[in-house]
Backbone as a ProteinNet text record, in pm:
[ID]
protein_1_A
[PRIMARY]
MGICCIDEFDKMDEADRTNIHEVMEQQTVSIAKAGITTTLNARTSVLAAANPLYGRYRKELSPHVNINLPPALMSRFDLIFLLLDKPNQEVDDMLARHVAQVHQMSTHPKLEFEPFDTTFIREYVTEAKRYNPVLPK
[TERTIARY]
-2002.1	-1885.8	-1779	-1670.5	-1560.4	-1421.2	-1287.2	-1184	-1155.2	-1044.3	-984.7	-837	-736.9	-645.5	-515	-436.2	-341.1	-176.4	-131	18.9	90.6	186.1	289.6	215.2	119.4	118.6	208.3	330.9	459	415.1	423.6	460.3	339.3	198.9	78.9	95.4	57.4	80.9	1	44.7	-11.4	-150.7	-205.1	-353	-445.8	-380.4	-428.7	-448	-336.9	-318.6	-394	-408.7	-529.5	-674.3	-682.7	-849.1	-883.1	-755.8	-756.5	-745	-707.9	-680.3	-846	-906.8	-1082.7	-1148.5	-1104.7	-1215.2	-1183.6	-1020.9	-989.6	-1028.8	-1036.9	-1071.1	-1220.8	-1284	-1433.6	-1492.6	-1494	-1531	-1672	-1628.9	-1712.4	-1631.7	-1650.8	-1576.9	-1672.3	-1597.5	-1667.9	-1627.6	-1712.4	-1765	-1821.5	-1738.1	-1788	-1752.8	-1886.2	-1874	-2074.8	-2038.3	-2098.8	-2232.7	-2095.7	-2188.8	-2233.6	-2263.3	-2296.1	-2238.6	-2239	-2144.5	-2208.7	-2140.1	-2267.3	-2123.1	-2173.2	-2083.6	-2119.3	-2072	-2098.7	-2069.4	-2095.2	-2071.2	-1945.6	-1825.8	-1697.6	-1700.2	-1770.7	-1757.9	-1665.2	-1506.3	-1443.7	-1347.9	-1282.2	-1137.3	-1049.8	-919.1	-815.6	-693.8	-648.4	-534.6	-397.5	-313.5	-228.4	-71.5	-12.3	177.3	239.8	324.8	432.5	552.6	697.2	836	841.5	973.2	1074.5	1166.6	1184.4	1264.1	1394.5	1441	1583.8	1599.2	1502.2	1500	1505.3	1576.7	1592.4	1551.4	1496.2	1399.6	1551.1	1531.9	1632.8	1556.2	1591.1	1517.5	1540.2	1639.8	1667.9	1540.9	1507.2	1367.3	1232.6	1148.6	986.6	942.3	827.8	774.8	722.1	680	667.1	772.3	866.4	985.5	1076.6	1062.5	1097.4	977.1	875.2	803.7	747.6	782.7	766.2	615	573.1	410.5	380.1	286.6	299.8	243.1	239.6	179.3	80	-15.9	-158.9	-191.1	-136.6	-223	-168.5	-48.6	-10.5	-119.7	-158.6	-251.6	-373.9	-391.6	-529.5	-546.8	-445.8	-403.6	-448.7	-531.4	-529.2	-423.3	-396.9	-250.5	-179	-34.6	18.3	180.7	201.4	301.7	424.1	525.8	674.4	716.7	713.1	808.8	982.4	987.7	1155.6	1259.7	1344	1422.9	1568.8	1618.3	1741.1	1824.4	1891.4	2021.8	2106.1	2061.7	2152.7	2174.3	2351.1	2367.2	2304.8	2328.4	2310.9	2160.7	2041.5	1947.9	1848.1	1935.2	1904.2	1987.9	2091.1	2119.5	2063.5	1991.2	1898.2	1769.8	1727.8	1562.2	1607.2	1716.4	1723.6	1770.9	1831.2	1813.3	1648.2	1622.1	1427	1354.5	1389.2	1317.5	1349.7	1460.9	1552.8	1503.8	1462.3	1468.7	1292.4	1273.3	1096.5	1064	1161.5	1128	1168	1312	1390.1	1291.5	1232	1174.4	1060.7	1009	832.2	761.4	847.5	795.5	872.6	833.9	862.8	949.8	1048.5	1127.4	1073.8	1135.6	1079.5	1021.4	988	937.2	1041.6	1088.6	1117.8	1014.4	921.4	810.6	652.9	570.5	436.7	340	345.4	214.5	87.4	3.5	-128.7	-225	-316.2	-413.5	-538.7	-581.9	-695.9	-822.5	-833.9	-925.4	-931.6	-816.6	-741.5	-743.3	-718.8	-681.6	-847.6	-915.8	-1096.4	-1134.7	-1108.1	-1168.5	-1052.8	-955.6	-907.9	-984.9	-986.1	-1050.5	-1201.5	-1260	-1427.8	-1393.9	-1299.1	-1286.9	-1237.4	-1147.7	-1129.1	-1221.1	-1324.4	-1407.6	-1535.4	-1522.1	-1589.4	-1545	-1438.9	-1385.8	-1420.7	-1435	-1404.4	-1335.4	-1222.9	-1079.1	-1122.5	-1132.2	-1109.6	-1012.2	-973.7	-859.5	-823.1	-772	-805.9	-772.5	-813.5	-801.4	-695.6
-25.7	11.4	-105.6	-85.5	-156.8	-169.7	-221.5	-211.6	-371.2	-300.8	-455.4	-387.9	-480.2	-475	-566.1	-564.4	-617.6	-592.4	-714.3	-716.3	-762.5	-674.9	-762.1	-776.1	-620.1	-575.6	-629.6	-563.6	-570.3	-732.3	-847.8	-929.2	-1048.7	-952.4	-998.5	-1096.8	-1181.3	-1256	-1119	-1143	-1007.6	-1041.6	-1154.1	-1178.9	-1075.9	-1144.3	-1037.8	-920.8	-858.2	-730	-674.4	-689.8	-695.4	-718.3	-793	-788.5	-674.4	-639.5	-555.9	-414.1	-412.2	-259.5	-240.5	-345.5	-333.8	-256.1	-316	-278.1	-184.4	-117.4	50.7	138.2	99	186.2	174.3	76.6	97.1	87.2	59.8	-6.1	-71.6	-206.5	-284.6	-452.2	-530.5	-656.9	-759.8	-810.4	-901.4	-1070.3	-1150.2	-1258.5	-1305.6	-1487.8	-1529.6	-1666.9	-1769.4	-1885.6	-1938.5	-2104.4	-2156.7	-2152.4	-2030.6	-2019	-1866.3	-1838.4	-1706.1	-1582.6	-1464.8	-1328.6	-1274.5	-1167.7	-1053.5	-993.3	-848.7	-738.7	-720.8	-652	-611.9	-513.2	-426	-304	-352.8	-254.2	-286.8	-174.5	-111.6	-4.8	-27.5	-24.8	-80.1	30.8	17.9	145.5	0.1	12.8	-48.2	-3.6	-75.3	-25.2	-131.8	-110.3	-199.7	-158.4	-239.2	-247.4	-300.8	-218.1	-293.4	-290.7	-371.2	-350.6	-287.1	-200.3	-137.9	-306.9	-270.7	-361.8	-398.3	-509.9	-547.2	-477.8	-484.5	-463.5	-255.1	-247.7	-75.3	10.4	87.9	227.7	349.1	361.7	472.6	587.3	667.8	791.7	853	823.8	893.9	826.9	700.6	661.7	666.3	706.4	713.3	575.2	598.3	531.6	384.9	381	317.7	177.2	257.2	225.1	110.5	229.9	152.8	35.9	55.6	-74.9	-167.1	-128.9	-228.4	-242	-145.9	-154.5	-62.4	-79	27.3	121.3	244.8	350.3	351.6	258.4	297.3	226.3	157.4	83.5	162.3	244.9	341.5	468.9	477.1	645.3	561.2	460.7	428.4	464.5	477.9	496.6	702	680.2	860.4	948.1	795.1	824.3	734.3	816.4	713.1	797	674.9	689.4	596.2	679.4	591.8	612.1	477.5	502.5	428.2	544.3	461.5	445.8	344.1	281.4	393.8	447.3	539.8	420.7	370	293.7	310.4	256.4	347	208.8	171.3	65.9	39.9	158.7	170.6	167	194.6	174.1	34.3	-32.6	-123.8	-256.8	-226	-327.1	-316.7	-243.5	-189.3	-247.6	-278.1	-294.5	-504.2	-488.2	-619.3	-706.6	-657.9	-686.4	-693.4	-568.3	-636.3	-728.5	-748.9	-872.8	-1004.7	-1031.9	-1162	-1142.3	-1033.9	-1044.3	-1081.4	-1041.3	-1069.9	-1226.3	-1249	-1421.6	-1501.9	-1474.1	-1531.4	-1551.4	-1489.4	-1440.6	-1424.8	-1420.9	-1405.3	-1311.9	-1187.4	-1065.1	-938.4	-834.5	-736.1	-623.4	-590.4	-499.8	-434.3	-380.8	-231.7	-97.7	-13.6	93.6	178.4	261.3	383.6	488.2	486	570.6	480.4	599.8	563.7	517.5	448.8	415.4	497.2	557.1	584.8	478.7	486.2	367	363.5	237.5	235.2	321.2	351.3	464.7	596.1	620.8	770.7	745.9	670.4	634.6	591	566.4	562.9	706.8	804.1	889.7	959.7	981.7	1054.5	1006.5	876.3	846.2	899.5	908.6	962.8	1093.6	1161.8	1301.2	1348	1250.2	1275.8	1264.8	1141.3	1180.7	1248.1	1321.3	1487	1540.6	1548.1	1666.1	1640.1	1688	1657.1	1770.5	1695.6	1808.4	1847.5	1960.1	1970.9	2036.3	1993.5	2029.2	2162.8	2278.7	2341.9	2335.6	2383.6	2361.7	2467.4
-272.3	-224.4	-172.7	-199.9	-143.7	-156.3	-115.8	-63	-167.9	-277.6	-282.9	-248.1	-162.9	-149.7	-215.3	-258.5	-346.7	-282.5	-232.7	-208.7	-297.1	-361	-438.6	-625.2	-626.1	-763.4	-809.3	-835	-938.5	-987	-937.4	-898.5	-1001.7	-1028.5	-1074.2	-1231	-1263	-1384.5	-1457.2	-1626.4	-1665.9	-1704.2	-1725.8	-1757	-1617.5	-1518.9	-1409.8	-1400.2	-1436.2	-1464.3	-1537.9	-1670.5	-1804.7	-1689.1	-1658	-1559.6	-1447.5	-1415.9	-1262.1	-1363.1	-1450.6	-1527.7	-1575	-1668.7	-1681.3	-1570.5	-1425.8	-1343.3	-1292.6	-1282	-1270	-1335.1	-1452.3	-1567.4	-1614.3	-1602.3	-1685.3	-1535.4	-1418	-1277.1	-1361.5	-1409.8	-1438.4	-1455.8	-1405.1	-1465.1	-1558.6	-1654.8	-1720.5	-1688.8	-1692.9	-1649.9	-1750.1	-1767.4	-1887.6	-1827.1	-1731.2	-1724.9	-1756.5	-1789.3	-1825	-1932.4	-2035.2	-2156.5	-2155.7	-2035.6	-1998.7	-1972.7	-2085.1	-2077.7	-2010.2	-1930.9	-1866.1	-1825.4	-1797	-1740.8	-1588.4	-1512.1	-1406.7	-1331.1	-1248.9	-1231.6	-1095.9	-1091.1	-972.8	-913.5	-792.9	-727.7	-648.7	-663.5	-573.1	-557.7	-485.5	-472.3	-463.1	-528.5	-515.5	-403.2	-320.7	-291.1	-298.5	-366.6	-415.3	-318.9	-290.8	-273.4	-364.2	-388	-502.9	-458.2	-497.5	-484.4	-596.5	-596	-684.6	-737	-866.7	-975.3	-877.5	-916.9	-823.2	-675.5	-616.9	-474.4	-434.4	-514	-502.5	-560.6	-509.9	-596.2	-657.9	-743.7	-838.4	-850.4	-767.3	-796.4	-924.8	-1024.2	-1122	-1226.8	-1210.5	-1288	-1208.3	-1383.6	-1324.6	-1240.7	-1180.1	-1069.6	-1156.7	-1264.8	-1365.5	-1415.5	-1423.7	-1455.6	-1354.7	-1230.9	-1090.8	-1053.6	-1071.6	-996.4	-1140.2	-1219.1	-1341.6	-1384.2	-1390.9	-1433.5	-1590.8	-1613.6	-1731.3	-1660.5	-1758.5	-1776.8	-1725.1	-1818.8	-1853.6	-1727.5	-1661.5	-1498.6	-1439.6	-1398.5	-1338.2	-1319.8	-1408.2	-1442.4	-1419.9	-1341.3	-1320.7	-1159.3	-1107.5	-955.3	-917.3	-861.2	-818.7	-742.6	-641.6	-516.3	-561.4	-550.1	-525.9	-433.1	-383.1	-255.5	-253.6	-235.1	-248.2	-104.2	-49.6	90.8	82	98	22.4	223.3	129.6	254.4	206.6	305	274.5	351.8	322.3	381.7	507.4	615	720.8	816.1	829.2	889.5	1001.6	1080.7	1242.5	1283.1	1215.9	1201.9	1154.4	1056.9	991.7	1094.7	1157.5	1260.8	1403.8	1487.2	1567.1	1521.6	1380.2	1376	1353.5	1315.6	1247.8	1441.4	1541.2	1625.5	1748.1	1684.4	1754.1	1669.4	1558.9	1506.4	1581.6	1588.2	1662.7	1757.1	1892.3	2019	1978.2	1944.8	1945.3	1898.1	1830.3	1743.8	1838.3	1918.2	2044	2123.7	2177.9	2355.3	2320.9	2197.6	2214.7	2242.4	2264.2	2376.5	2272.7	2302.5	2244.3	2357	2309.8	2435.4	2482.2	2608.9	2707.3	2588.1	2602.5	2511.6	2551.9	2475.3	2503.9	2525.8	2507	2528.8	2549.7	2619.8	2627.6	2556.6	2478.3	2321.1	2408.9	2312.2	2333.8	2336.6	2503.3	2525.5	2393.5	2416.8	2298.6	2310.8	2425.3	2419.1	2348.8	2373.1	2298.1	2158.1	2088.3	1970.2	1924.1	1980	1953.3	1933.4	2024.6	2043.1	1944.7	1936.6	1815.5	1669.5	1654.5	1521.1	1523.5	1608.3	1592.7	1580.1	1661.7	1615.3	1468.7	1398.5	1289.6	1166.3	1196.5	1108.8	1094.7	1192.3	1174.7	1077.2	1038.1	915.6	774.5	709.8	555.8	505.1	486.7	401.9	295.5	193.9	94.7	3.3	-96.5	-191.4	-258.1	-232.6	-342.8	-406.2	-546.8	-732	-742.7
[MASK]
+++++++++++++++++++++++++++++++++++++++++++++++++++++++++++++++++++++++++++++++++++++++++++++++++++++++++++++++++++++++++++++++++++++++++

């Protein structure tokens, strides 16, 4: 069991998409090397990130059109999350100033809140692992 993380999924070559489709659909990988052809089991979860076509998500279009991926490939994913950026000049300016300051000063600005310490985060994750959520039918 493993995990395969793919960034820029929308920019993959068509041949690579075909190969990943086999892995996601059949949970096998076909290999042909040095005259030997075989099929191996691929018990792997796939986590992929993709950007919308032309850089902006259009709510009136379906996800597969927005991301420019074939519906057959999109259907292989159990969960699809859309992270939408709502244009906001004030927030965008604030983010740009923050990024510029971090790069120019090599340090982050003073936070307006107290972040959780690592001990708390570790304890939280340990406690969260004890739960086994069940989705109702």
